[in-house]
Coordinates of C-alpha atoms and ligand atoms in Angstrom, one line a residue:
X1 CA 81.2 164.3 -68.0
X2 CA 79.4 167.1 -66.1
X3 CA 80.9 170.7 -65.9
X4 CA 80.3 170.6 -62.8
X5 CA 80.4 168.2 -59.3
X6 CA 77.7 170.1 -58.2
X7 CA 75.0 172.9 -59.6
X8 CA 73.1 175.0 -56.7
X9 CA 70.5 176.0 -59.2
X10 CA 67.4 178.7 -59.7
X11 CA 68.5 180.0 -56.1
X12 CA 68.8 183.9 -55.3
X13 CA 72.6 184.3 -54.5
X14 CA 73.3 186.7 -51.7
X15 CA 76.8 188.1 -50.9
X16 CA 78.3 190.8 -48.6
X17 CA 77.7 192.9 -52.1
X18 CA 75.2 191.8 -54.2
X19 CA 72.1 190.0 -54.8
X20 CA 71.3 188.0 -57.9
X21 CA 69.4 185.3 -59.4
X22 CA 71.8 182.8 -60.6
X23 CA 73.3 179.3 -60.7
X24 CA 76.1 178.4 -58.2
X25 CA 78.7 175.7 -60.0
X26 CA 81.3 173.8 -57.5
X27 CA 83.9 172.0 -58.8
X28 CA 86.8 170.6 -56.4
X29 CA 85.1 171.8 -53.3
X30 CA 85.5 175.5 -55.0
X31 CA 83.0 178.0 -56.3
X32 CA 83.7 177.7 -59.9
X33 CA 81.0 179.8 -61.5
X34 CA 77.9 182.1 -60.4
X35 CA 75.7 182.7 -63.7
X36 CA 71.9 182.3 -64.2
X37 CA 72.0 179.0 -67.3
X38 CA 74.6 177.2 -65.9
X39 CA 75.0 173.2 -67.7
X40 CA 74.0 170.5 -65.6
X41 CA 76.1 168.9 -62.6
X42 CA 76.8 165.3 -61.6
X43 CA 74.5 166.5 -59.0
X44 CA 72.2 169.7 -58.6
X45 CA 70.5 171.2 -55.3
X46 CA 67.3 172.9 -56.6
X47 CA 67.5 176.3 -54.7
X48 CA 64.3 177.7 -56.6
X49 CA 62.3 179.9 -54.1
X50 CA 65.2 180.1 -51.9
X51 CA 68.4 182.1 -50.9
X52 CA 71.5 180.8 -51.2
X53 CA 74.2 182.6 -48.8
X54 CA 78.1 181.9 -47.6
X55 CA 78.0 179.8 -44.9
X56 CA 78.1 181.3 -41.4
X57 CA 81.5 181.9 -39.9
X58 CA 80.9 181.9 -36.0
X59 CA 84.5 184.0 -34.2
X60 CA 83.6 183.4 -30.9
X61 CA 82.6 180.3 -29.6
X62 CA 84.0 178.5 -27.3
X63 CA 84.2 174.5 -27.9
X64 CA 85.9 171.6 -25.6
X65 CA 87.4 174.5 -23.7
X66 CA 88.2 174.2 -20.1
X67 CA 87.6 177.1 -17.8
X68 CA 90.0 179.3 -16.1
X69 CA 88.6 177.8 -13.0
X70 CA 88.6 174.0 -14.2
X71 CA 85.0 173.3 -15.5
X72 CA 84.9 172.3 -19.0
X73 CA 82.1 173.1 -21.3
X74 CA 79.6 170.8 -22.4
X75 CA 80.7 170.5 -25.9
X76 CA 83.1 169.0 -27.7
X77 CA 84.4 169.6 -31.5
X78 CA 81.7 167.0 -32.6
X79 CA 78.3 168.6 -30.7
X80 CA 79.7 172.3 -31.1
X81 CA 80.1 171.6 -34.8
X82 CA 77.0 170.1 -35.5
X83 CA 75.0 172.3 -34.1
X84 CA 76.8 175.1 -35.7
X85 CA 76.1 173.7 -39.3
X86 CA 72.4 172.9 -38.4
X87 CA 72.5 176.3 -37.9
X88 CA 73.8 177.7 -41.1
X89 CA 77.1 178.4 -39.8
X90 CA 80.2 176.4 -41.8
X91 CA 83.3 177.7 -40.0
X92 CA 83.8 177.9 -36.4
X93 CA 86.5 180.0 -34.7
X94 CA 87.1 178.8 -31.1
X95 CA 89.9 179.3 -28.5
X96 CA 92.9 177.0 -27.6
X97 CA 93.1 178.2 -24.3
X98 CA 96.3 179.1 -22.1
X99 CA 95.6 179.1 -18.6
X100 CA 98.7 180.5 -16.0
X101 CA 101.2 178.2 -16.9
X102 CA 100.6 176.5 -19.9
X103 CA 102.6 176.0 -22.5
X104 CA 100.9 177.8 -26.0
X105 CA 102.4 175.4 -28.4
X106 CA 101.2 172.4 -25.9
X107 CA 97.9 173.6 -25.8
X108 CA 97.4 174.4 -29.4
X109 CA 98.9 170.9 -30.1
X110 CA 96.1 169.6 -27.9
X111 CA 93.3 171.6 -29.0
X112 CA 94.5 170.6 -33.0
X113 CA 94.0 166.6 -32.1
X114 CA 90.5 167.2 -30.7
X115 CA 89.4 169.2 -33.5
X116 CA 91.1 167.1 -36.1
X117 CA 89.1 164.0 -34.5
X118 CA 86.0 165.6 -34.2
X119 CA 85.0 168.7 -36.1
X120 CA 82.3 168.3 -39.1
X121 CA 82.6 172.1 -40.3
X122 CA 86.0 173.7 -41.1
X123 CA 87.2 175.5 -38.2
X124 CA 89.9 178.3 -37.2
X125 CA 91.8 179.1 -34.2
X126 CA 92.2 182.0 -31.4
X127 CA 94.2 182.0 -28.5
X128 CA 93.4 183.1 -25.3
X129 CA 96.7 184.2 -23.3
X130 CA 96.5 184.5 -19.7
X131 CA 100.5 184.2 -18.7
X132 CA 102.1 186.9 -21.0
X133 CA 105.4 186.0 -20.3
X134 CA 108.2 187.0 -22.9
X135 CA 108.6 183.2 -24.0
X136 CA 104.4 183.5 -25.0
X137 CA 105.0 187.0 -26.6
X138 CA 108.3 186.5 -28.4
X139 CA 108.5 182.6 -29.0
X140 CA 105.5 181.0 -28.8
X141 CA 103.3 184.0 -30.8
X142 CA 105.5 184.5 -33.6
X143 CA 105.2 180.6 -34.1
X144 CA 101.5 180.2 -33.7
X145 CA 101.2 183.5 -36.2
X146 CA 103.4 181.0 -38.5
X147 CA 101.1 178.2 -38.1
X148 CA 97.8 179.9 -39.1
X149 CA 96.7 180.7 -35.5
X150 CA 96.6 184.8 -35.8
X151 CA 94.5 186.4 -33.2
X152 CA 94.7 185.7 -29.3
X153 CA 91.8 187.0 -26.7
X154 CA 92.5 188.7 -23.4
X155 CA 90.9 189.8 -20.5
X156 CA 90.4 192.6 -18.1
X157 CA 88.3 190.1 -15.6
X158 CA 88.2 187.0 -13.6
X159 CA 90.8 186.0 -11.1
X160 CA 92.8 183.9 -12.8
X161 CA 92.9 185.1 -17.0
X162 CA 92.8 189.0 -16.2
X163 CA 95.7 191.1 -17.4
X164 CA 97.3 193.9 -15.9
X165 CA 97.0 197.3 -18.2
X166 CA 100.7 196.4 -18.3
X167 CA 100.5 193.3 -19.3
X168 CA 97.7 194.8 -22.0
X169 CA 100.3 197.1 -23.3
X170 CA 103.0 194.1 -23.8
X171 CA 100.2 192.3 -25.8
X172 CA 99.3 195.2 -28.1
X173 CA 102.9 195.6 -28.5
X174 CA 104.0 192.0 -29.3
X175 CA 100.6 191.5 -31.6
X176 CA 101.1 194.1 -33.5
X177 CA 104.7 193.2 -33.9
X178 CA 103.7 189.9 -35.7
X179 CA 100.6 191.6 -37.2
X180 CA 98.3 189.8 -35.3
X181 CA 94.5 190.7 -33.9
X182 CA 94.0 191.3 -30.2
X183 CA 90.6 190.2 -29.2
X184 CA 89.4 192.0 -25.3
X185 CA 86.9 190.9 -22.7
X186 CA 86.5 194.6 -21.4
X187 CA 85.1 194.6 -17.8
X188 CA 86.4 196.2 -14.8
X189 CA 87.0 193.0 -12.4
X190 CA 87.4 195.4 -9.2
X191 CA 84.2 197.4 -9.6
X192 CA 82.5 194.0 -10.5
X193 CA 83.7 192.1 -7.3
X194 CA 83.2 195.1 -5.2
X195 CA 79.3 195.4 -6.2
X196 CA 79.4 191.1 -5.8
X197 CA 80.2 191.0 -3.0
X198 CA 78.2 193.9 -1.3
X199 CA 75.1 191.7 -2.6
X200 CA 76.0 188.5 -1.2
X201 CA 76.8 190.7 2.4
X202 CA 72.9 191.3 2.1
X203 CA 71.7 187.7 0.8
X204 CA 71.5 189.1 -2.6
X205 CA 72.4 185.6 -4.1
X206 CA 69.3 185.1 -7.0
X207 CA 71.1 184.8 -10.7
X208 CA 69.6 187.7 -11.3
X209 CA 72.2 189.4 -9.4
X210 CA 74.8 188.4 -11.9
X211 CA 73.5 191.0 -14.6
X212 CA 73.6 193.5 -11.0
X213 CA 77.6 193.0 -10.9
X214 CA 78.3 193.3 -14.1
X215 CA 77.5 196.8 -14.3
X216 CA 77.2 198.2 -17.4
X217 CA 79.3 201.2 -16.3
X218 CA 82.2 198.4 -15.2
X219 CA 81.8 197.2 -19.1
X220 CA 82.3 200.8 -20.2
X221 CA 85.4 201.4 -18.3
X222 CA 87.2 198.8 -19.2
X223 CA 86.4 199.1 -22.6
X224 CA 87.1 203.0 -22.7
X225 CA 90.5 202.3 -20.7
X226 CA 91.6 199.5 -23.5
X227 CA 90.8 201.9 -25.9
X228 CA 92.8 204.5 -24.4
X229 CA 95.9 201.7 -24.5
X230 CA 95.2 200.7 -27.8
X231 CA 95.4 204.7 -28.8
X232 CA 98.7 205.1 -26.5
X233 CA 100.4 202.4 -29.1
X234 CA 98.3 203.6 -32.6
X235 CA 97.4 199.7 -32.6
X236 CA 94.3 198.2 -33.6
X237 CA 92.1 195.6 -31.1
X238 CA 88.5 194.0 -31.5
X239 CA 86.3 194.8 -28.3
X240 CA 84.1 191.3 -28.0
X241 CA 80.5 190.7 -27.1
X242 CA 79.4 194.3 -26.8
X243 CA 76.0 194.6 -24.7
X244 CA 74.4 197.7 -25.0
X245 CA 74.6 201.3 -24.6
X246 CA 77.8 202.2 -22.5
X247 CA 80.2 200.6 -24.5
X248 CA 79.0 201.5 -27.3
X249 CA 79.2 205.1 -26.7
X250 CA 82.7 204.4 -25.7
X251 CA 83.6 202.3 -28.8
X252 CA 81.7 205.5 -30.8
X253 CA 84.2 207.7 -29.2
X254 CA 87.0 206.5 -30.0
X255 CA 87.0 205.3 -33.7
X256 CA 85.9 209.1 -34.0
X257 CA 89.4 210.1 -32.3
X258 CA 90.9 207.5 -34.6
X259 CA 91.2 204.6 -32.8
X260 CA 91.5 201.3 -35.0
X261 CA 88.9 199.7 -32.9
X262 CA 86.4 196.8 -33.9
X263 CA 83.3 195.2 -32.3
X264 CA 81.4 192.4 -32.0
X265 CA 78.3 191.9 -30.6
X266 CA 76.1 188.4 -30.2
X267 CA 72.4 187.1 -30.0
X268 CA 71.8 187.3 -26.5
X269 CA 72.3 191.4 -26.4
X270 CA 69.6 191.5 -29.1
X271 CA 67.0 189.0 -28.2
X272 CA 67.9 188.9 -24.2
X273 CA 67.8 191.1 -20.9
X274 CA 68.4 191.0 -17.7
X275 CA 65.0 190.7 -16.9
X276 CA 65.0 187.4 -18.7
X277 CA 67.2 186.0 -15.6
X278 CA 64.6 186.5 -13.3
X279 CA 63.0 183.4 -12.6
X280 CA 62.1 181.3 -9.5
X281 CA 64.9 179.2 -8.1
X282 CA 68.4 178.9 -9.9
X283 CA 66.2 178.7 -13.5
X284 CA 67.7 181.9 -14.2
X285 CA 71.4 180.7 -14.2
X286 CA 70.6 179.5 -17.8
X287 CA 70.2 182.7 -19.0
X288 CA 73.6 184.0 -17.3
X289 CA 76.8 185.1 -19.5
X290 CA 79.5 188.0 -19.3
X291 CA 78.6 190.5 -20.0
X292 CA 75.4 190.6 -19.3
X293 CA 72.4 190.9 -21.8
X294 CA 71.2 194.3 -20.6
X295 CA 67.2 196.4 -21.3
X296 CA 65.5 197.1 -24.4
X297 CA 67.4 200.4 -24.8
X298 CA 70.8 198.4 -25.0
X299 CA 69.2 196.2 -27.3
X300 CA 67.6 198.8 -29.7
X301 CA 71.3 200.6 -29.5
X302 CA 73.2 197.0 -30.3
X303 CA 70.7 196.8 -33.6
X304 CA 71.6 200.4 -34.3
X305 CA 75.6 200.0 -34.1
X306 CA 75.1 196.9 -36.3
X307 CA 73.1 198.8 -38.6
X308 CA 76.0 202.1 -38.8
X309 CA 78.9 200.0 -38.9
X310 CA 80.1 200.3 -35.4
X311 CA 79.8 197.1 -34.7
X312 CA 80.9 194.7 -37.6
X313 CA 80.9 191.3 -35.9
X314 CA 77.8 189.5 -34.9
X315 CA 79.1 185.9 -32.9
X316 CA 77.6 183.3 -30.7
X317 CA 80.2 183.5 -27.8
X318 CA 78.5 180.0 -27.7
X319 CA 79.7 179.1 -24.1
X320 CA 77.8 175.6 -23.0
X321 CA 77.2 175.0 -19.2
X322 CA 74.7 172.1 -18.2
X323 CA 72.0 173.4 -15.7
X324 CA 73.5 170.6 -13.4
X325 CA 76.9 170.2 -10.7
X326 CA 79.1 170.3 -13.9
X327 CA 77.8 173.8 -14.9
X328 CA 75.8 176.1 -13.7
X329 CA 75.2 174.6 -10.6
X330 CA 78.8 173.5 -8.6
X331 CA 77.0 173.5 -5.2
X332 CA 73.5 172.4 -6.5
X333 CA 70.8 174.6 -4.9
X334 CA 72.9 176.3 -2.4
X335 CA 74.6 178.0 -5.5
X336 CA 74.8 182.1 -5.7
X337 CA 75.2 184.4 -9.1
X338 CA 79.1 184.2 -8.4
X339 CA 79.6 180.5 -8.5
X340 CA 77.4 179.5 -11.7
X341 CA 79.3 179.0 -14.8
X342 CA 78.9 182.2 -17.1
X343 CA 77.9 181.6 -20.8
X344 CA 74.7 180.3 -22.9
X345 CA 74.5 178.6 -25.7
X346 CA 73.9 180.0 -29.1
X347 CA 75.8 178.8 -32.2
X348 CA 72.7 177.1 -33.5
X349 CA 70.1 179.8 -32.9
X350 CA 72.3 182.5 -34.1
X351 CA 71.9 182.8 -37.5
X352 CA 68.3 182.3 -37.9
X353 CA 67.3 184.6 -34.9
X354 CA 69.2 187.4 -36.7
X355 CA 67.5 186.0 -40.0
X356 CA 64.2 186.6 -38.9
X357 CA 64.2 189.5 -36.6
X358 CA 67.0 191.2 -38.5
X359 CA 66.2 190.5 -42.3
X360 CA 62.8 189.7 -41.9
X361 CA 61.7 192.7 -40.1
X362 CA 63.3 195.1 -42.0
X363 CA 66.1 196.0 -39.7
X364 CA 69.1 194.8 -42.1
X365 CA 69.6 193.7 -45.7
X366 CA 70.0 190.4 -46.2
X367 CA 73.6 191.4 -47.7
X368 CA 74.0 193.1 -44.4
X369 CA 73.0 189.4 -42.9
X370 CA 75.8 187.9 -44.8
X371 CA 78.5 190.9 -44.2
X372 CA 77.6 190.4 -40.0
X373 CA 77.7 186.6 -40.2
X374 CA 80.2 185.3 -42.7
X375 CA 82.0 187.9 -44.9
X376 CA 83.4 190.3 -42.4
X377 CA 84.8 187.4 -39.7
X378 CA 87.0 186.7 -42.7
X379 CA 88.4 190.1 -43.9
X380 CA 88.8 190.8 -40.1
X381 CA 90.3 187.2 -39.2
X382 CA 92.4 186.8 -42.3
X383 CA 90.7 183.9 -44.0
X384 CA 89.5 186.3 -47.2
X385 CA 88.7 185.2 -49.5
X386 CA 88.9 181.7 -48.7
X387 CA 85.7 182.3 -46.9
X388 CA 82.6 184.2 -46.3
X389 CA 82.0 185.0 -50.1
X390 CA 80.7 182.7 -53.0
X391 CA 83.0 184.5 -55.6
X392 CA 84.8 182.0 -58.2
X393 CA 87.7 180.4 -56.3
X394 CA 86.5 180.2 -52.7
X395 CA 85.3 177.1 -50.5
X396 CA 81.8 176.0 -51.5
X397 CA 80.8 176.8 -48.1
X398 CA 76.8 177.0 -49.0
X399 CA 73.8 177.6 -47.0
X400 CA 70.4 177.2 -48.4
X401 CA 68.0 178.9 -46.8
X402 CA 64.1 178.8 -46.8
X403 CA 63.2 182.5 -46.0
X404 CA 59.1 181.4 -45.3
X405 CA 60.3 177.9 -43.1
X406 CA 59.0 178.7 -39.5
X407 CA 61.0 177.2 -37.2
X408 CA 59.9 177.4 -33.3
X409 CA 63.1 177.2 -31.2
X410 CA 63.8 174.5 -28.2
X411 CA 66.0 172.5 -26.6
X412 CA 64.7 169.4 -28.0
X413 CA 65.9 170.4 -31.8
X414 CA 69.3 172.0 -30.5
X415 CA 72.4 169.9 -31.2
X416 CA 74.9 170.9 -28.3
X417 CA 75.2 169.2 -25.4
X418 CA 73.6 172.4 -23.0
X419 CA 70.5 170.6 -22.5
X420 CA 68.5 173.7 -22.9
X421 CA 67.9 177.1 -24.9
X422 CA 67.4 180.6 -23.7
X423 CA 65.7 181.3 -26.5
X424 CA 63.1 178.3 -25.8
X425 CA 60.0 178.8 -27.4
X426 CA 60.5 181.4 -29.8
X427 CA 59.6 180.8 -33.5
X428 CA 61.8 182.1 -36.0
X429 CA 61.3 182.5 -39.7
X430 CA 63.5 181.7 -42.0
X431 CA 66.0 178.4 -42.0
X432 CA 69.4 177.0 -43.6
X433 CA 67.8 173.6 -44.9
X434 CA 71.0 172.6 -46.9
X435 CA 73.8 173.3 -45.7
X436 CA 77.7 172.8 -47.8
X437 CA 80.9 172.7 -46.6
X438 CA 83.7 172.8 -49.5
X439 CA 80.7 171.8 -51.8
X440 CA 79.9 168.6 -49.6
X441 CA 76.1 168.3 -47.8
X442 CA 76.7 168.3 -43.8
X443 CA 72.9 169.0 -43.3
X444 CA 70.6 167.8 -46.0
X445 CA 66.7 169.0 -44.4
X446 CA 67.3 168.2 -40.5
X447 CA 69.7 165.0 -41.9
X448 CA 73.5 165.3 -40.7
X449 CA 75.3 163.8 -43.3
X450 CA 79.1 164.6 -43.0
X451 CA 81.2 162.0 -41.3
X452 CA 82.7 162.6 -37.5
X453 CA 86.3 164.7 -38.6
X454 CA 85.7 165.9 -42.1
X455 CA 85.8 169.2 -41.0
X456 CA 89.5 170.7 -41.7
X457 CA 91.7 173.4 -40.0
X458 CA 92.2 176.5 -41.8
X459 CA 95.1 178.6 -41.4
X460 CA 94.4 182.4 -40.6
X461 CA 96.5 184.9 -42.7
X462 CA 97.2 188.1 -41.7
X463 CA 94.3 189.9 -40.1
X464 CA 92.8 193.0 -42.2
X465 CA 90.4 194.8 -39.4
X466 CA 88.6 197.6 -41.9
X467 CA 90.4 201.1 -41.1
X468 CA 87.6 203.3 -40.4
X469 CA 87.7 207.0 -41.4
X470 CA 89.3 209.5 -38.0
X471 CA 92.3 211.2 -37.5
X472 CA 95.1 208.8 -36.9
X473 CA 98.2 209.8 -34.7
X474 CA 101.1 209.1 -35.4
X475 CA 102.3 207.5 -32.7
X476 CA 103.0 204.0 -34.5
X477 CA 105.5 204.8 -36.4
X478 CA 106.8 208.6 -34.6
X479 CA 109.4 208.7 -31.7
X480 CA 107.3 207.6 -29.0
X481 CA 107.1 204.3 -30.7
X482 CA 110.8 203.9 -31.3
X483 CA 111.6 205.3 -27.6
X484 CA 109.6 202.3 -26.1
X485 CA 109.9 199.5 -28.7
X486 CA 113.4 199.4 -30.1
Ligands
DUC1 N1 81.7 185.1 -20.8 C1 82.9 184.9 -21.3 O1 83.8 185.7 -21.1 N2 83.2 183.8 -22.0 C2 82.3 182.8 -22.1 C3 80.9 183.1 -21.8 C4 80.7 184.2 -21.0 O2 79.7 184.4 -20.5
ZN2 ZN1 84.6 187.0 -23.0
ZN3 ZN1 83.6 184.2 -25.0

């Protein structure tokens, strides 16, 4: 009998830490031994001339999700998770989403079934809370943090998910309580609705006036102001999809005062802009998310914070709107900036673009590649070291990937159900040709082979955001704390 089930062999293995040339042995659906000579396995991968890297774990994406205002997005467990592992990416984090009203454990129920039916790549959840109300933030949480589920997303914008700075402070309070991650959409609604509706006053009503709205100043505010709430409680929070400049000076600022705050960024502030959005008719809706992809300043500044730490997330926010009535366009061509669907697609193109302009330009390591796609989602998420590493004992969650494959990007080869890429035309070098989850092949050189629902649900631990250096107050654990939360 073999040693192993399977042998990845003659590969170079790159983790978060190290790179080596060596032999990868799964047994069980576990990593059970990384050594260059390995014996032979009942079956071998021959990874010679290529690198051989945790799978991708994308935290932001959002999958058979219905929006606050009732549109649901064009992909379901089965398209979203194809696509991600054609992509490279082997665990996806989306959001079971509680709209005004819901119930959280109804709605986690729900989103568990469609997964369980569907999903070919292991997968994680968030919620999103709209409706704070203390049965959400002392019942329900506690429960869901029980049951695996252990970070929830707010929001500082649109009508109907935005919270209060209130309502923010009973979040922090009640996550931190139970030990769980709070994920914010910083953007200042007011100052973005104000400036939206001055343009459509002067028949400003072009998608290009979407990325006008959203003001980068509005992003900055919000996200210094959730900060400052974070800071008033001594609690930590991850500010998501980071666009540029503003907020990044604002993030800067306030892990220097101590502040236990994380960010993410995502593909479209790298290889987007605004400019990008301006295009003849409606065209540019495809190219339309929030925030905003911003100029070549806020890009070069988004490559920087990757590259210093500030940011240590890099996500799709994979949010799929068809270029039709059922997306982007709910009053066809009569429809402005304000009434498209916001959100592109991305958890396909996500890894390899920051493969090939990140790696292959020189602008990160490829263990750098691997902290920013895989092994820091799951220190921060609380599925260490489960995932995101290929140390003895985790998943076999494998990509192989061909650092000289060129690879030109387009709708035709993307596996969502968008119908279209804004990154259409580009060619990227470097690709994931096989592609492991738990040491099974779910993408064998453009072949799917995993079966509709193999993927499985994994439960999140506690969530261990990286403390960074700064003076820390004391406010956690000192009197102000016990004066408001005993
Ligand atoms: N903005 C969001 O907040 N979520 C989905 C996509 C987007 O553009
Ligand atoms: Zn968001
Ligand atoms: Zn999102």
């Amino acid at each position: 009998m073999a040693d192993f089930d399977l042998v990845v062999r003659g590969g170079t293995v790159v983790t978060a830490e190290r790179t080596l040339q060596a032999d990868v042995g799964v047994r069980g659906g576990k990593v059970a031994e990384v050594r260059a000579g390995l014996p032979a396995g009942a079956t071998e991968i021959d990874a010679r001339g290529k690198l051989v890297m945790p799978g991708g774990i994308d935290s932001h994406c959002h999958v058979e999700q219905r929006s606050s205002s009732g549109v649901m997005c064009a992909d379901d467990f089965y398209s979203a998770s194809v696509a991600a592992a054609f992509g490279g990416t082997t665990t996806i984090m989306p959001f079971a989403a509680q709209h005004r009203g819901d119930s959280i454990p109804a709605v986690v129920d729900d989103y568990a079934k469609r997964a369980a039916e569907k999903a070919v790549v292991d997968y994680a959840f968030h919620l999103i809370v709209s409706d704070p109300t203390p049965q959400a933030l002392q019942e329900d949480l506690p429960a869901m943090v029980k049951r695996g589920i252990t970070s929830l997303k707010i929001y500082t914008t649109y009508e109907l998910l935005r919270l209060k700075d209130d309502e923010v402070l009973d979040v922090l309070l009640a996550a931190d309580r139970e030990r769980a991650l709070v994920m914010v959409h910083a953007e200042n609604h007011e100052v973005i609705q104000w400036i939206a509706r001055r343009l459509l006053e002067r028949g400003h009503k072009a998608p290009k006036f979407h990325a006008t709205s959203h003001h980068p100043i509005a992003e900055a505010e919000a996200t210094h102001r959730v900060i400052s709430l974070t800071r008033l409680l001594d609690v930590p929070a991850l500010i998501v999809h980071v666009s540029g400049i503003e907020a990044i000076e604002a993030i800067r600022a306030g892990q220097k005062l101590g502040a236990s705050i994380h960010a993410e960024s995502c593909p479209q502030y790298l290889f987007l802009t605004a400019d990008d959005a301006d295009k003849p008719g409606l065209e540019g809706a495809k190219w339309c998310c929030s925030p905003p992809p911003r100029d070549a300043r806020s890009q070069e500044a988004v490559w920087q914070a990757l590259k210093d730490g500030t940011i240590g997330i890099y996500s799709s926010d994979h949010a799929p709107y068809r270029f039709d009535a059922t997306g982007k366009l709910p009053h066809g061509e009569a429809t402005t900036f304000k009434e498209m669907a916001n959100g592109v697609p991305g958890i396909q193109a996500r890894m390899p673009l920051l493969f090939s302009e990140g790696v292959g330009k020189g602008r990160i390591t490829p263990n750098e590649f691997v902290a920013l796609t895989a092994t820091n989602h799951a220190r921060m998420y609380g599925i260490a070291p489960r995932k995101g590493t290929l140390d003895p004992g985790a998943d076999a969650d494998i990509a192989v990937w061909d650092p000289q494959r060129e690879v030109t990007l387009s709708a035709s080869m993307m596996k969502d159900n968008a119908g279209y890429t804004p990154y259409e035309g580009r060619t990227v070098k470097g690709w994931p040709v096989q592609v492991l989850v738990r040491g099974q092949l779910v993408v064998d050189d453009g072949r799917l082979l995993a079966a509709r629902g193999s993927g499985r649900f994994i439960p999140c631990g506690t969530p261990a955001p990286v403390a960074r250096a700064g003076e820390r107050r004391d406010n956690a654990a000192g009197a102000f704390r016990r004066l408001i939360d005993s």
